[in-house]
Structures are given as C-alpha cells and as structure tokens.
C-alpha cells in the first residue's frame, strides 16, 4: 500500500548554520522533487522570516523547523540559568515556526545533545523530573503560539535520557500536555530499537514527523536499513506527515565534528539528495 506522505530534506545536508542567504538552496531542493525543507535553527538571529517565507512560497516548499540543542541549551541542567537560555531559544524557534507557517518545532529539547553519562538512578530521576517540568512549560509556550513540539529520541552515544520510542512515550505521558508529540529519527532507531515496526506503531497518533537516512547516515537505499519495517510501521500508525532526509555535510567542519562524520557519505551532497529522493519516492509508492 502506498504511503500518503510528503518528502523533505534538511538544509544541513549542504550548509550550517542556516541563514537568510541559505534560501538559495530552495530552487534546487524543489527541482529535485521535494515537497518540504527542514530548517535547522542554530542561531535565530540569522533568520529573516520575511525573506525565508517569500522563498518558501516562490518555490512551493513546506517548512519544518528543527531546533539545535548544544551544551548551553539544557533543560535538565542543575543551574536554572541554562533553563532560561533554553526557554528563550525555544520561544524564538516557536516564533520562527509560526511566522513561516509551520506547525511545530522538532528536536531533542529535553537535554543537551552529547550529555551521555553513567549516572545513578537517583540523579537520573532528578534530571527526568526537570525535563518533565520544563517541557510542560515549553508545551504551554507552544500552545500559546499555536504550535506543537516534536520530541526526538537519540541514540545512547548522544544522550543518556531518551533512547527509544518507549522512553519517549513515557516522557510524553509524564508531561501530560496535548502539545507534546513525537519525532522519530531512523538513524537513532537503527541503533536502539530491536523492532522498528513496533517502535513506530507504539508512537501511534503522537507521531508528527519522521527523519531518515541510512544506518551509516548515508543516502537512503544504500545501506542496511529495514525499509519494509519502516513502511509497515508508518502504515500502522496511519502516518501522513513528512518524511525528511536528515544527514550532514562533511564540508562544514564544526557540524561534521559534532555529528562525527569524518568522510564523504556520497559522491556529492546534491547526489545524496537527488538519489535519496528517488529511492524514497519509489519506496513510498510501492
């Protein structure tokens, strides 16, 4: 059965950080066939929403807003000043999302990416409770802006808090706010989930965004990913949102270092995007 989805790609595949001038990528993205572009907000001050909104309209692209949660943006930190920094940043992301006509902000906003340690059960409970309390406040912020949040599980090398869909669903149940939804990222799922199909099914109607790449972060269709299981899971979840390719360019050294990409993963970034689109288009239609 064909999937009723749209296909997108992140600008991280070519550049970082995204700024107003990055809209020069939009005509190419649209020409490849994509319906949507995922815009990572590393520095909100670099984004003129007027310029970006016009470029989206000119190229017929739907925007998806993704947050970037480095060490200074940590809702589980013991120092409340980190929480304020995170709230201020997320508020800016929500504003950008609303201005551009998107409906949610996605990302692992419960903690800082790279915060992966062996901690005591007592310490983990403290940090879990901070995440729940602070994300409830984020959900209230999102609701006031007419937005939702799409929370993302990361693999064990990038966080010690939320690694699986089961973790994520427990977090969302504890937050207990209708704005708290789910983003599933295939790269992390390939590491952490014993059963991809069941993990997607478990997200159910909370699932509002999906990111994919190959098991090695490469072009979809060139690796070991169980695309059949992904499709069955999305069918069972009645998913009709966007499936976005998320990978990164090795040319931007700071970005490449952050995600541990030490070599090119395709002949070129354009080839990555074009070939990935062709594969996903066929995969969704079969």
PDB file of N, CA, C and O in Angstrom, residues 137-184:
ATOM      1  N   UNK A 137       6.279  23.434  30.575  1.00  0.00           N
ATOM      2  CA  UNK A 137       6.303  24.877  30.334  1.00  0.00           C
ATOM      3  C   UNK A 137       6.501  25.171  28.842  1.00  0.00           C
ATOM      4  O   UNK A 137       5.879  26.088  28.291  1.00  0.00           O
ATOM      5  N   UNK A 138       7.364  24.386  28.192  1.00  0.00           N
ATOM      6  CA  UNK A 138       7.578  24.552  26.754  1.00  0.00           C
ATOM      7  C   UNK A 138       6.278  24.282  25.996  1.00  0.00           C
ATOM      8  O   UNK A 138       5.940  25.003  25.046  1.00  0.00           O
ATOM      9  N   UNK A 139       5.546  23.265  26.413  1.00  0.00           N
ATOM     10  CA  UNK A 139       4.269  22.958  25.760  1.00  0.00           C
ATOM     11  C   UNK A 139       3.273  24.102  25.921  1.00  0.00           C
ATOM     12  O   UNK A 139       2.519  24.420  24.989  1.00  0.00           O
ATOM     13  N   UNK A 140       3.275  24.726  27.080  1.00  0.00           N
ATOM     14  CA  UNK A 140       2.409  25.888  27.289  1.00  0.00           C
ATOM     15  C   UNK A 140       2.812  27.039  26.359  1.00  0.00           C
ATOM     16  O   UNK A 140       1.949  27.721  25.787  1.00  0.00           O
ATOM     17  N   UNK A 141       4.115  27.230  26.197  1.00  0.00           N
ATOM     18  CA  UNK A 141       4.617  28.243  25.268  1.00  0.00           C
ATOM     19  C   UNK A 141       4.173  27.926  23.845  1.00  0.00           C
ATOM     20  O   UNK A 141       3.725  28.813  23.093  1.00  0.00           O
ATOM     21  N   UNK A 142       4.297  26.645  23.465  1.00  0.00           N
ATOM     22  CA  UNK A 142       3.924  26.219  22.119  1.00  0.00           C
ATOM     23  C   UNK A 142       2.435  26.425  21.880  1.00  0.00           C
ATOM     24  O   UNK A 142       2.020  26.948  20.834  1.00  0.00           O
ATOM     25  N   UNK A 143       1.638  26.032  22.841  1.00  0.00           N
ATOM     26  CA  UNK A 143       0.185  26.170  22.713  1.00  0.00           C
ATOM     27  C   UNK A 143      -0.200  27.634  22.525  1.00  0.00           C
ATOM     28  O   UNK A 143      -1.065  27.962  21.694  1.00  0.00           O
ATOM     29  N   UNK A 144       0.445  28.521  23.261  1.00  0.00           N
ATOM     30  CA  UNK A 144       0.156  29.953  23.137  1.00  0.00           C
ATOM     31  C   UNK A 144       0.511  30.490  21.758  1.00  0.00           C
ATOM     32  O   UNK A 144      -0.084  31.472  21.290  1.00  0.00           O
ATOM     33  N   UNK A 145       1.491  29.839  21.100  1.00  0.00           N
ATOM     34  CA  UNK A 145       1.926  30.264  19.766  1.00  0.00           C
ATOM     35  C   UNK A 145       1.209  29.502  18.652  1.00  0.00           C
ATOM     36  O   UNK A 145       1.546  29.660  17.478  1.00  0.00           O
ATOM     37  N   UNK A 146       0.241  28.665  19.024  1.00  0.00           N
ATOM     38  CA  UNK A 146      -0.460  27.866  18.029  1.00  0.00           C
ATOM     39  C   UNK A 146       0.411  26.765  17.448  1.00  0.00           C
ATOM     40  O   UNK A 146       0.222  26.354  16.302  1.00  0.00           O
ATOM     41  N   UNK A 147       1.338  26.272  18.252  1.00  0.00           N
ATOM     42  CA  UNK A 147       2.327  25.293  17.799  1.00  0.00           C
ATOM     43  C   UNK A 147       2.293  24.033  18.665  1.00  0.00           C
ATOM     44  O   UNK A 147       1.627  23.978  19.708  1.00  0.00           O
ATOM     45  N   UNK A 148       3.032  23.012  18.198  1.00  0.00           N
ATOM     46  CA  UNK A 148       3.292  21.810  18.987  1.00  0.00           C
ATOM     47  C   UNK A 148       4.800  21.599  19.041  1.00  0.00           C
ATOM     48  O   UNK A 148       5.561  22.309  18.367  1.00  0.00           O
ATOM     49  N   UNK A 149       5.234  20.647  19.869  1.00  0.00           N
ATOM     50  CA  UNK A 149       6.644  20.263  19.867  1.00  0.00           C
ATOM     51  C   UNK A 149       6.741  18.785  19.503  1.00  0.00           C
ATOM     52  O   UNK A 149       5.897  17.975  19.911  1.00  0.00           O
ATOM     53  N   UNK A 150       7.755  18.445  18.728  1.00  0.00           N
ATOM     54  CA  UNK A 150       8.001  17.058  18.324  1.00  0.00           C
ATOM     55  C   UNK A 150       9.303  16.613  18.982  1.00  0.00           C
ATOM     56  O   UNK A 150      10.392  17.015  18.558  1.00  0.00           O
ATOM     57  N   UNK A 151       9.189  15.810  20.036  1.00  0.00           N
ATOM     58  CA  UNK A 151      10.347  15.374  20.805  1.00  0.00           C
ATOM     59  C   UNK A 151      11.004  14.161  20.152  1.00  0.00           C
ATOM     60  O   UNK A 151      10.321  13.265  19.652  1.00  0.00           O
ATOM     61  N   UNK A 152      12.337  14.138  20.194  1.00  0.00           N
ATOM     62  CA  UNK A 152      13.113  13.133  19.465  1.00  0.00           C
ATOM     63  C   UNK A 152      13.980  12.306  20.405  1.00  0.00           C
ATOM     64  O   UNK A 152      14.710  12.853  21.239  1.00  0.00           O
ATOM     65  N   UNK A 153      13.916  10.983  20.261  1.00  0.00           N
ATOM     66  CA  UNK A 153      14.838  10.102  20.974  1.00  0.00           C
ATOM     67  C   UNK A 153      16.167  10.063  20.229  1.00  0.00           C
ATOM     68  O   UNK A 153      16.191  10.042  18.995  1.00  0.00           O
ATOM     69  N   UNK A 154      17.267  10.061  20.975  1.00  0.00           N
ATOM     70  CA  UNK A 154      18.601   9.978  20.386  1.00  0.00           C
ATOM     71  C   UNK A 154      19.287   8.692  20.837  1.00  0.00           C
ATOM     72  O   UNK A 154      18.944   8.125  21.871  1.00  0.00           O
ATOM     73  N   UNK A 155      20.281   8.268  20.084  1.00  0.00           N
ATOM     74  CA  UNK A 155      20.999   7.050  20.446  1.00  0.00           C
ATOM     75  C   UNK A 155      21.846   7.257  21.700  1.00  0.00           C
ATOM     76  O   UNK A 155      22.085   8.373  22.147  1.00  0.00           O
ATOM     77  N   UNK A 156      22.304   6.171  22.265  1.00  0.00           N
ATOM     78  CA  UNK A 156      22.996   6.163  23.564  1.00  0.00           C
ATOM     79  C   UNK A 156      24.286   6.974  23.582  1.00  0.00           C
ATOM     80  O   UNK A 156      24.749   7.377  24.656  1.00  0.00           O
ATOM     81  N   UNK A 157      24.878   7.222  22.406  1.00  0.00           N
ATOM     82  CA  UNK A 157      26.116   7.985  22.352  1.00  0.00           C
ATOM     83  C   UNK A 157      25.862   9.494  22.395  1.00  0.00           C
ATOM     84  O   UNK A 157      26.798  10.281  22.546  1.00  0.00           O
ATOM     85  N   UNK A 158      24.588   9.888  22.261  1.00  0.00           N
ATOM     86  CA  UNK A 158      24.235  11.309  22.216  1.00  0.00           C
ATOM     87  C   UNK A 158      23.396  11.776  23.398  1.00  0.00           C
ATOM     88  O   UNK A 158      23.302  12.973  23.651  1.00  0.00           O
ATOM     89  N   UNK A 159      22.773  10.837  24.090  1.00  0.00           N
ATOM     90  CA  UNK A 159      22.047  11.186  25.322  1.00  0.00           C
ATOM     91  C   UNK A 159      21.884   9.947  26.184  1.00  0.00           C
ATOM     92  O   UNK A 159      21.827   8.832  25.668  1.00  0.00           O
ATOM     93  N   UNK A 160      21.789  10.164  27.487  1.00  0.00           N
ATOM     94  CA  UNK A 160      21.519   9.049  28.384  1.00  0.00           C
ATOM     95  C   UNK A 160      20.082   9.086  28.896  1.00  0.00           C
ATOM     96  O   UNK A 160      19.686   8.256  29.715  1.00  0.00           O
ATOM     97  N   UNK A 161      19.270  10.029  28.398  1.00  0.00           N
ATOM     98  CA  UNK A 161      17.931  10.222  28.952  1.00  0.00           C
ATOM     99  C   UNK A 161      16.837   9.526  28.143  1.00  0.00           C
ATOM    100  O   UNK A 161      16.032   8.779  28.703  1.00  0.00           O
ATOM    101  N   UNK A 162      16.798   9.766  26.842  1.00  0.00           N
ATOM    102  CA  UNK A 162      15.717   9.249  25.991  1.00  0.00           C
ATOM    103  C   UNK A 162      16.334   8.565  24.767  1.00  0.00           C
ATOM    104  O   UNK A 162      16.790   9.230  23.834  1.00  0.00           O
ATOM    105  N   UNK A 163      16.332   7.227  24.746  1.00  0.00           N
ATOM    106  CA  UNK A 163      16.958   6.481  23.655  1.00  0.00           C
ATOM    107  C   UNK A 163      15.980   5.745  22.743  1.00  0.00           C
ATOM    108  O   UNK A 163      16.325   5.418  21.606  1.00  0.00           O
ATOM    109  N   UNK A 164      14.794   5.451  23.237  1.00  0.00           N
ATOM    110  CA  UNK A 164      13.851   4.627  22.475  1.00  0.00           C
ATOM    111  C   UNK A 164      12.481   5.287  22.408  1.00  0.00           C
ATOM    112  O   UNK A 164      12.180   6.216  23.161  1.00  0.00           O
ATOM    113  N   UNK A 165      11.631   4.742  21.533  1.00  0.00           N
ATOM    114  CA  UNK A 165      10.255   5.226  21.480  1.00  0.00           C
ATOM    115  C   UNK A 165       9.552   4.991  22.809  1.00  0.00           C
ATOM    116  O   UNK A 165       8.757   5.822  23.255  1.00  0.00           O
ATOM    117  N   UNK A 166       9.850   3.880  23.455  1.00  0.00           N
ATOM    118  CA  UNK A 166       9.247   3.604  24.766  1.00  0.00           C
ATOM    119  C   UNK A 166       9.624   4.687  25.767  1.00  0.00           C
ATOM    120  O   UNK A 166       8.771   5.165  26.534  1.00  0.00           O
ATOM    121  N   UNK A 167      10.909   5.083  25.784  1.00  0.00           N
ATOM    122  CA  UNK A 167      11.337   6.191  26.656  1.00  0.00           C
ATOM    123  C   UNK A 167      10.549   7.458  26.340  1.00  0.00           C
ATOM    124  O   UNK A 167      10.088   8.174  27.234  1.00  0.00           O
ATOM    125  N   UNK A 168      10.432   7.721  25.051  1.00  0.00           N
ATOM    126  CA  UNK A 168       9.784   8.953  24.601  1.00  0.00           C
ATOM    127  C   UNK A 168       8.311   8.978  24.981  1.00  0.00           C
ATOM    128  O   UNK A 168       7.790   9.999  25.449  1.00  0.00           O
ATOM    129  N   UNK A 169       7.630   7.844  24.819  1.00  0.00           N
ATOM    130  CA  UNK A 169       6.206   7.794  25.149  1.00  0.00           C
ATOM    131  C   UNK A 169       5.989   7.937  26.657  1.00  0.00           C
ATOM    132  O   UNK A 169       4.994   8.526  27.094  1.00  0.00           O
ATOM    133  N   UNK A 170       6.918   7.417  27.451  1.00  0.00           N
ATOM    134  CA  UNK A 170       6.817   7.585  28.907  1.00  0.00           C
ATOM    135  C   UNK A 170       7.015   9.054  29.284  1.00  0.00           C
ATOM    136  O   UNK A 170       6.317   9.589  30.148  1.00  0.00           O
ATOM    137  N   UNK A 171       7.980   9.709  28.624  1.00  0.00           N
ATOM    138  CA  UNK A 171       8.213  11.134  28.877  1.00  0.00           C
ATOM    139  C   UNK A 171       6.978  11.949  28.527  1.00  0.00           C
ATOM    140  O   UNK A 171       6.540  12.818  29.299  1.00  0.00           O
ATOM    141  N   UNK A 172       6.380  11.673  27.383  1.00  0.00           N
ATOM    142  CA  UNK A 172       5.205  12.417  26.940  1.00  0.00           C
ATOM    143  C   UNK A 172       4.026  12.171  27.873  1.00  0.00           C
ATOM    144  O   UNK A 172       3.260  13.095  28.187  1.00  0.00           O
ATOM    145  N   UNK A 173       3.889  10.932  28.345  1.00  0.00           N
ATOM    146  CA  UNK A 173       2.821  10.633  29.304  1.00  0.00           C
ATOM    147  C   UNK A 173       3.020  11.423  30.597  1.00  0.00           C
ATOM    148  O   UNK A 173       2.060  11.946  31.175  1.00  0.00           O
ATOM    149  N   UNK A 174       4.282  11.544  31.035  1.00  0.00           N
ATOM    150  CA  UNK A 174       4.553  12.300  32.267  1.00  0.00           C
ATOM    151  C   UNK A 174       4.355  13.803  32.066  1.00  0.00           C
ATOM    152  O   UNK A 174       3.890  14.501  32.974  1.00  0.00           O
ATOM    153  N   UNK A 175       4.699  14.302  30.869  1.00  0.00           N
ATOM    154  CA  UNK A 175       4.465  15.732  30.581  1.00  0.00           C
ATOM    155  C   UNK A 175       2.970  16.025  30.611  1.00  0.00           C
ATOM    156  O   UNK A 175       2.523  17.048  31.136  1.00  0.00           O
ATOM    157  N   UNK A 176       2.209  15.126  29.987  1.00  0.00           N
ATOM    158  CA  UNK A 176       0.744  15.198  30.034  1.00  0.00           C
ATOM    159  C   UNK A 176       0.208  16.533  29.532  1.00  0.00           C
ATOM    160  O   UNK A 176      -0.559  17.217  30.213  1.00  0.00           O
ATOM    161  N   UNK A 177       0.632  16.891  28.331  1.00  0.00           N
ATOM    162  CA  UNK A 177       0.130  18.107  27.675  1.00  0.00           C
ATOM    163  C   UNK A 177      -0.118  17.782  26.203  1.00  0.00           C
ATOM    164  O   UNK A 177       0.709  17.117  25.572  1.00  0.00           O
ATOM    165  N   UNK A 178      -1.235  18.229  25.643  1.00  0.00           N
ATOM    166  CA  UNK A 178      -1.570  17.861  24.254  1.00  0.00           C
ATOM    167  C   UNK A 178      -0.590  18.360  23.203  1.00  0.00           C
ATOM    168  O   UNK A 178      -0.578  17.843  22.077  1.00  0.00           O
ATOM    169  N   UNK A 179       0.240  19.344  23.532  1.00  0.00           N
ATOM    170  CA  UNK A 179       1.205  19.863  22.549  1.00  0.00           C
ATOM    171  C   UNK A 179       2.441  18.986  22.428  1.00  0.00           C
ATOM    172  O   UNK A 179       3.257  19.191  21.516  1.00  0.00           O
ATOM    173  N   UNK A 180       2.619  18.018  23.327  1.00  0.00           N
ATOM    174  CA  UNK A 180       3.807  17.156  23.305  1.00  0.00           C
ATOM    175  C   UNK A 180       3.593  16.004  22.331  1.00  0.00           C
ATOM    176  O   UNK A 180       2.764  15.125  22.566  1.00  0.00           O
ATOM    177  N   UNK A 181       4.364  15.994  21.232  1.00  0.00           N
ATOM    178  CA  UNK A 181       4.237  14.986  20.189  1.00  0.00           C
ATOM    179  C   UNK A 181       5.601  14.342  19.908  1.00  0.00           C
ATOM    180  O   UNK A 181       6.574  14.604  20.613  1.00  0.00           O
ATOM    181  N   UNK A 182       5.666  13.529  18.854  1.00  0.00           N
ATOM    182  CA  UNK A 182       6.830  12.671  18.608  1.00  0.00           C
ATOM    183  C   UNK A 182       7.457  12.919  17.240  1.00  0.00           C
ATOM    184  O   UNK A 182       6.750  13.022  16.226  1.00  0.00           O
ATOM    185  N   UNK A 183       8.785  12.986  17.240  1.00  0.00           N
ATOM    186  CA  UNK A 183       9.617  12.880  16.038  1.00  0.00           C
ATOM    187  C   UNK A 183      10.408  11.589  16.165  1.00  0.00           C
ATOM    188  O   UNK A 183      11.067  11.358  17.190  1.00  0.00           O
ATOM    189  N   UNK A 184      10.372  10.733  15.138  1.00  0.00           N
ATOM    190  CA  UNK A 184      11.203   9.531  15.107  1.00  0.00           C
ATOM    191  C   UNK A 184      12.271   9.697  14.034  1.00  0.00           C
ATOM    192  O   UNK A 184      11.976  10.090  12.902  1.00  0.00           O
TER     193      UNK A 184
END
